[in-house]
Amino acid sequence: MKKNSSCPLHYTMNLIGTKWKPLVLFHLLDGSLRSGVLQKKVPGISNKMFTQTIRELEKDGLVSRKIFPVVPPKVEYKLTDRGNSLENILISLDTWGLEDYKN
Amino acid sequence: MKKNSSCPLHYTMNLIGTKWKPLVLFHLLDGSLRSGVLQKKVPGISNKMFTQTIRELEKDGLVSRKIFPVVPPKVEYKLTDRGNSLENILISLDTWGLEDYKN
DNA sequence: GCTATAACTTACCAAAAGGTAACATACGTA
DNA sequence: TACGTATGTTACCTTTTGGTAAGTTATAGC
């Protein structure tokens, strides 16, 4: 049963309602990852889209970026507390896909 | 904790990973609605996008369409069982937005 | 026979998203 | 001094998305 109809869902969708954002966030649930590793975990994403997506997530405070001043470059991304608060939703979306695919 | 890494989430996102689909589905949680009523409940959606979105949801078996042979036309949409299985996720997304907005 | 109605559909155009490939960086190593 | 490395950025182009406005339908009521 729906709780109200003014619909904060609209707000949520403006933050994470794209094809790639939930996928990127999902793969960070287990902890921080190097940029290249994270990108490889998202099948089909181009380099450009990956950068663009992670920049927006960073801007919105859902992931944080840690730069190691080494050569060649090393960058790690991880969920912020705000990003991590999406954990249950991300897992539910994943589980739903798994169940639905069976049918 | 994530359950696996092959990621059925990708499958889920291909079904409902757009700006409008979750919003349309959400407003059908309480039961069937006439086309025009449903459309008015989704703020900012154009007629064209509404039609296109609902057609895809119908094609994917998430909503069903009932036509009443009257003039002027009357059409009602409602969630299928498959669509209704997204209820918890849709509510979670809405609730998350409500909580997040406070901060 | 003209009009209002709800639910579309279509044509046209503008805006945004997205792919590919080249370039940038800076240091250690061959 | 040229190369490899990881992490980007940028330019160019194509594809997709999206908005607006006009057209379509069938009948009841004026």
Short mmCIF file of C-alpha atoms (C1' of nucleotides) in Angstrom, two decimals:
data_model
loop_
_atom_site.label_atom_id
_atom_site.label_comp_id
_atom_site.label_asym_id
_atom_site.label_seq_id
_atom_site.Cartn_x
_atom_site.Cartn_y
_atom_site.Cartn_z
CA MET A 1 0.00 0.00 0.00
CA LYS A 2 1.34 3.38 -1.02
CA LYS A 3 2.12 5.79 1.78
CA ASN A 4 1.42 9.10 0.07
CA SER A 5 0.85 10.54 -3.35
CA SER A 6 3.03 13.67 -3.41
CA CYS A 7 5.69 11.22 -4.42
CA PRO A 8 9.26 11.62 -3.18
CA LEU A 9 9.90 8.87 -5.69
CA HIS A 10 10.24 11.65 -8.22
CA TYR A 11 13.11 13.05 -6.17
CA THR A 12 14.75 9.64 -5.95
CA MET A 13 14.49 9.10 -9.68
CA ASN A 14 16.19 12.39 -10.36
CA LEU A 15 19.14 11.18 -8.30
CA ILE A 16 19.54 7.60 -9.47
CA GLY A 17 16.97 7.08 -12.22
CA THR A 18 19.32 6.20 -15.05
CA LYS A 19 20.44 3.02 -16.67
CA TRP A 20 23.95 3.01 -15.19
CA LYS A 21 23.88 4.62 -11.77
CA PRO A 22 22.30 1.73 -9.87
CA LEU A 23 24.73 -0.69 -11.51
CA VAL A 24 27.77 1.33 -10.49
CA LEU A 25 26.48 1.76 -6.96
CA PHE A 26 25.68 -1.92 -6.69
CA HIS A 27 29.21 -3.02 -7.43
CA LEU A 28 30.53 -0.79 -4.69
CA LEU A 29 28.38 -2.43 -2.02
CA ASP A 30 31.18 -4.77 -0.98
CA GLY A 31 33.67 -1.96 -0.47
CA SER A 32 35.95 0.39 -2.34
CA LEU A 33 37.27 -0.45 -5.79
CA ARG A 34 39.88 0.92 -8.10
CA SER A 35 38.46 2.85 -11.01
CA GLY A 36 39.43 0.34 -13.67
CA VAL A 37 38.19 -2.63 -11.67
CA LEU A 38 34.84 -1.00 -11.06
CA GLN A 39 34.46 -0.10 -14.71
CA LYS A 40 35.14 -3.68 -15.80
CA LYS A 41 32.44 -4.91 -13.46
CA VAL A 42 29.78 -2.94 -15.32
CA PRO A 43 29.20 -4.84 -18.55
CA GLY A 44 28.69 -2.72 -21.61
CA ILE A 45 29.52 0.67 -20.16
CA SER A 46 31.86 2.85 -22.21
CA ASN A 47 34.72 4.75 -20.70
CA LYS A 48 32.94 8.01 -21.31
CA MET A 49 29.70 6.92 -19.67
CA PHE A 50 31.56 5.46 -16.72
CA THR A 51 33.38 8.71 -16.04
CA GLN A 52 30.25 10.75 -16.51
CA THR A 53 28.19 8.50 -14.25
CA ILE A 54 30.71 8.36 -11.44
CA ARG A 55 31.19 12.14 -11.59
CA GLU A 56 27.49 12.67 -11.07
CA LEU A 57 27.34 10.18 -8.24
CA GLU A 58 30.27 12.00 -6.66
CA LYS A 59 28.65 15.39 -7.14
CA ASP A 60 25.49 14.09 -5.48
CA GLY A 61 27.46 12.72 -2.56
CA LEU A 62 26.68 9.06 -3.17
CA VAL A 63 30.27 7.96 -3.81
CA SER A 64 33.60 9.39 -2.74
CA ARG A 65 36.86 9.46 -4.62
CA LYS A 66 40.29 8.84 -3.20
CA ILE A 67 43.34 9.69 -5.26
CA PHE A 68 46.68 8.02 -4.59
CA PRO A 69 49.51 10.22 -5.86
CA VAL A 70 51.38 7.50 -7.69
CA VAL A 71 52.37 6.73 -11.25
CA PRO A 72 50.55 5.30 -13.04
CA PRO A 73 47.47 6.87 -11.38
CA LYS A 74 45.48 5.04 -8.76
CA VAL A 75 41.96 6.09 -7.84
CA GLU A 76 39.53 4.33 -5.59
CA TYR A 77 35.80 4.87 -5.28
CA LYS A 78 33.58 3.91 -2.42
CA LEU A 79 30.05 4.55 -1.25
CA THR A 80 29.41 7.38 1.14
CA ASP A 81 26.98 6.85 3.99
CA ARG A 82 24.31 8.34 1.79
CA GLY A 83 25.17 5.94 -1.03
CA ASN A 84 25.25 3.04 1.35
CA SER A 85 21.74 3.82 2.52
CA LEU A 86 20.60 2.55 -0.88
CA GLU A 87 21.94 -0.92 -0.10
CA ASN A 88 18.60 -2.58 0.56
CA ILE A 89 17.06 -1.11 -2.55
CA LEU A 90 19.95 -2.12 -4.78
CA ILE A 91 19.90 -5.66 -3.46
CA SER A 92 16.13 -5.82 -3.87
CA LEU A 93 16.40 -4.73 -7.48
CA ASP A 94 19.02 -7.38 -8.09
CA THR A 95 17.03 -10.07 -6.35
CA TRP A 96 13.88 -9.10 -8.22
CA GLY A 97 15.72 -9.55 -11.51
CA LEU A 98 16.93 -12.95 -10.44
CA GLU A 99 13.45 -14.12 -9.45
CA ASP A 100 11.72 -12.57 -12.44
CA TYR A 101 14.17 -14.08 -14.88
CA LYS A 102 13.17 -17.57 -13.75
CA ASN A 103 9.63 -16.99 -15.03
CA MET B 1 25.85 -7.77 1.64
CA LYS B 2 25.56 -8.47 -2.04
CA LYS B 3 24.36 -11.93 -2.98
CA ASN B 4 26.24 -12.46 -6.24
CA SER B 5 28.20 -10.53 -8.79
CA SER B 6 26.85 -11.78 -12.12
CA CYS B 7 24.25 -9.11 -11.53
CA PRO B 8 20.62 -9.70 -12.46
CA LEU B 9 20.35 -6.02 -11.63
CA HIS B 10 21.36 -5.41 -15.21
CA TYR B 11 18.28 -7.32 -16.34
CA THR B 12 16.09 -5.33 -13.97
CA MET B 13 17.46 -2.03 -15.20
CA ASN B 14 16.71 -2.97 -18.78
CA LEU B 15 13.07 -3.45 -17.79
CA ILE B 16 12.44 -0.47 -15.54
CA GLY B 17 15.63 1.61 -15.60
CA THR B 18 14.21 4.82 -17.02
CA LYS B 19 13.12 8.09 -15.56
CA TRP B 20 9.39 7.51 -15.99
CA LYS B 21 8.63 3.81 -15.64
CA PRO B 22 8.94 3.57 -11.86
CA LEU B 23 6.78 6.66 -11.45
CA VAL B 24 4.01 5.27 -13.62
CA LEU B 25 4.12 1.91 -11.88
CA PHE B 26 4.11 3.58 -8.47
CA HIS B 27 0.88 5.41 -9.11
CA LEU B 28 -0.82 2.19 -10.07
CA LEU B 29 -0.01 0.53 -6.74
CA ASP B 30 -3.38 1.47 -5.28
CA GLY B 31 -5.36 -0.04 -8.15
CA SER B 32 -6.42 0.60 -11.70
CA LEU B 33 -6.67 4.12 -13.08
CA ARG B 34 -8.08 5.72 -16.20
CA SER B 35 -5.46 6.79 -18.68
CA GLY B 36 -5.97 10.50 -18.22
CA VAL B 37 -6.01 10.27 -14.44
CA LEU B 38 -2.80 8.28 -14.35
CA GLN B 39 -1.10 10.70 -16.67
CA LYS B 40 -2.03 13.68 -14.51
CA LYS B 41 -0.52 11.96 -11.49
CA VAL B 42 2.92 11.92 -13.06
CA PRO B 43 4.17 15.49 -12.84
CA GLY B 44 6.03 16.75 -15.87
CA ILE B 45 5.42 13.85 -18.22
CA SER B 46 4.32 14.77 -21.72
CA ASN B 47 1.53 12.99 -23.53
CA LYS B 48 3.98 11.40 -25.90
CA MET B 49 6.25 10.07 -23.17
CA PHE B 50 3.30 8.79 -21.20
CA THR B 51 1.99 6.79 -24.13
CA GLN B 52 5.42 5.49 -24.99
CA THR B 53 6.16 4.51 -21.40
CA ILE B 54 2.88 2.74 -20.80
CA ARG B 55 3.21 0.88 -24.11
CA GLU B 56 6.55 -0.52 -23.06
CA LEU B 57 5.30 -1.49 -19.65
CA GLU B 58 2.41 -3.24 -21.36
CA LYS B 59 4.70 -5.01 -23.83
CA ASP B 60 6.83 -6.23 -20.92
CA GLY B 61 3.79 -7.50 -19.06
CA LEU B 62 4.05 -5.14 -16.12
CA VAL B 63 0.74 -3.38 -16.72
CA SER B 64 -2.44 -4.44 -18.45
CA ARG B 65 -4.81 -2.37 -20.48
CA LYS B 66 -8.57 -2.57 -20.41
CA ILE B 67 -10.56 -0.84 -23.10
CA PHE B 68 -14.20 0.11 -22.53
CA PRO B 69 -15.99 0.38 -25.87
CA VAL B 70 -17.63 3.70 -25.18
CA VAL B 71 -17.52 7.17 -26.61
CA PRO B 72 -15.51 9.13 -25.74
CA PRO B 73 -12.93 6.40 -25.14
CA LYS B 74 -12.29 4.97 -21.72
CA VAL B 75 -9.15 3.02 -20.96
CA GLU B 76 -7.94 1.72 -17.64
CA TYR B 77 -4.49 0.52 -16.71
CA LYS B 78 -3.53 -1.69 -13.82
CA LEU B 79 -0.54 -3.63 -12.60
CA THR B 80 -0.21 -7.25 -13.59
CA ASP B 81 1.01 -9.73 -10.99
CA ARG B 82 4.46 -9.24 -12.38
CA GLY B 83 4.16 -5.48 -12.06
CA ASN B 84 2.77 -5.79 -8.58
CA SER B 85 5.78 -7.82 -7.50
CA LEU B 86 7.71 -4.55 -7.70
CA GLU B 87 5.59 -3.04 -4.95
CA ASN B 88 8.14 -3.27 -2.16
CA ILE B 89 10.87 -1.83 -4.34
CA LEU B 90 8.74 1.08 -5.51
CA ILE B 91 7.71 1.93 -1.99
CA SER B 92 11.31 1.66 -0.80
CA LEU B 93 12.43 4.06 -3.49
CA ASP B 94 9.71 6.49 -2.48
CA THR B 95 10.50 6.17 1.21
CA TRP B 96 14.21 6.59 0.57
CA GLY B 97 13.51 9.85 -1.24
CA LEU B 98 11.41 11.06 1.67
CA GLU B 99 14.10 10.28 4.22
CA ASP B 100 16.96 11.54 2.10
CA TYR B 101 15.22 14.82 1.38
CA LYS B 102 15.16 15.62 5.10
CA ASN B 103 18.95 15.71 5.19
"C1'" DG C 1 -24.45 18.92 -38.89
"C1'" DC C 2 -21.41 21.05 -35.38
"C1'" DT C 3 -19.14 20.48 -31.05
"C1'" DA C 4 -17.14 18.39 -27.12
"C1'" DT C 5 -14.98 14.47 -25.33
"C1'" DA C 6 -10.79 10.89 -24.02
"C1'" DA C 7 -7.32 8.58 -25.72
"C1'" DC C 8 -4.39 8.29 -28.61
"C1'" DT C 9 -1.04 8.80 -33.12
"C1'" DT C 10 1.90 11.22 -36.15
"C1'" DA C 11 5.12 14.60 -38.09
"C1'" DC C 12 8.45 17.73 -37.28
"C1'" DC C 13 12.08 19.57 -34.92
"C1'" DA C 14 15.42 20.39 -30.88
"C1'" DA C 15 18.03 18.56 -27.17
"C1'" DA C 16 20.43 15.07 -24.84
"C1'" DA C 17 22.76 10.79 -24.62
"C1'" DG C 18 26.20 7.94 -26.15
"C1'" DG C 19 30.13 5.71 -29.01
"C1'" DT C 20 34.85 5.96 -30.83
"C1'" DA C 21 39.17 7.35 -30.99
"C1'" DA C 22 42.80 10.49 -30.07
"C1'" DC C 23 45.21 12.97 -26.62
"C1'" DA C 24 47.26 14.04 -21.74
"C1'" DT C 25 49.84 12.80 -17.72
"C1'" DA C 26 54.27 11.40 -15.31
"C1'" DC C 27 57.39 8.30 -13.82
"C1'" DG C 28 59.98 3.83 -13.86
"C1'" DT C 29 62.09 0.71 -16.87
"C1'" DA C 30 64.15 -1.24 -21.17
"C1'" DT D 1 64.74 8.33 -25.48
"C1'" DA D 2 60.93 5.62 -26.26
"C1'" DC D 3 57.30 2.59 -23.95
"C1'" DG D 4 53.94 1.02 -20.78
"C1'" DT D 5 50.74 2.03 -17.31
"C1'" DA D 6 45.92 3.84 -15.12
"C1'" DT D 7 42.87 7.32 -15.22
"C1'" DG D 8 41.00 10.27 -17.24
"C1'" DT D 9 39.48 14.37 -20.95
"C1'" DT D 10 38.14 16.06 -25.41
"C1'" DA D 11 36.35 16.43 -30.12
"C1'" DC D 12 33.53 14.67 -33.46
"C1'" DC D 13 29.78 12.36 -34.94
"C1'" DT D 14 25.48 9.33 -34.67
"C1'" DT D 15 21.54 7.78 -32.25
"C1'" DT D 16 18.05 8.30 -29.09
"C1'" DT D 17 15.02 10.91 -26.44
"C1'" DG D 18 11.72 14.26 -25.87
"C1'" DG D 19 8.56 18.38 -26.75
"C1'" DT D 20 4.84 20.60 -29.40
"C1'" DA D 21 1.18 20.78 -32.04
"C1'" DA D 22 -1.93 18.94 -35.33
"C1'" DG D 23 -4.75 15.18 -36.73
"C1'" DT D 24 -8.03 10.89 -35.73
"C1'" DT D 25 -11.99 8.52 -33.93
"C1'" DA D 26 -17.02 7.74 -32.77
"C1'" DT D 27 -21.06 9.14 -30.63
"C1'" DA D 28 -24.07 11.85 -27.71
"C1'" DG D 29 -26.09 16.22 -27.16
"C1'" DC D 30 -27.12 20.82 -28.81
#
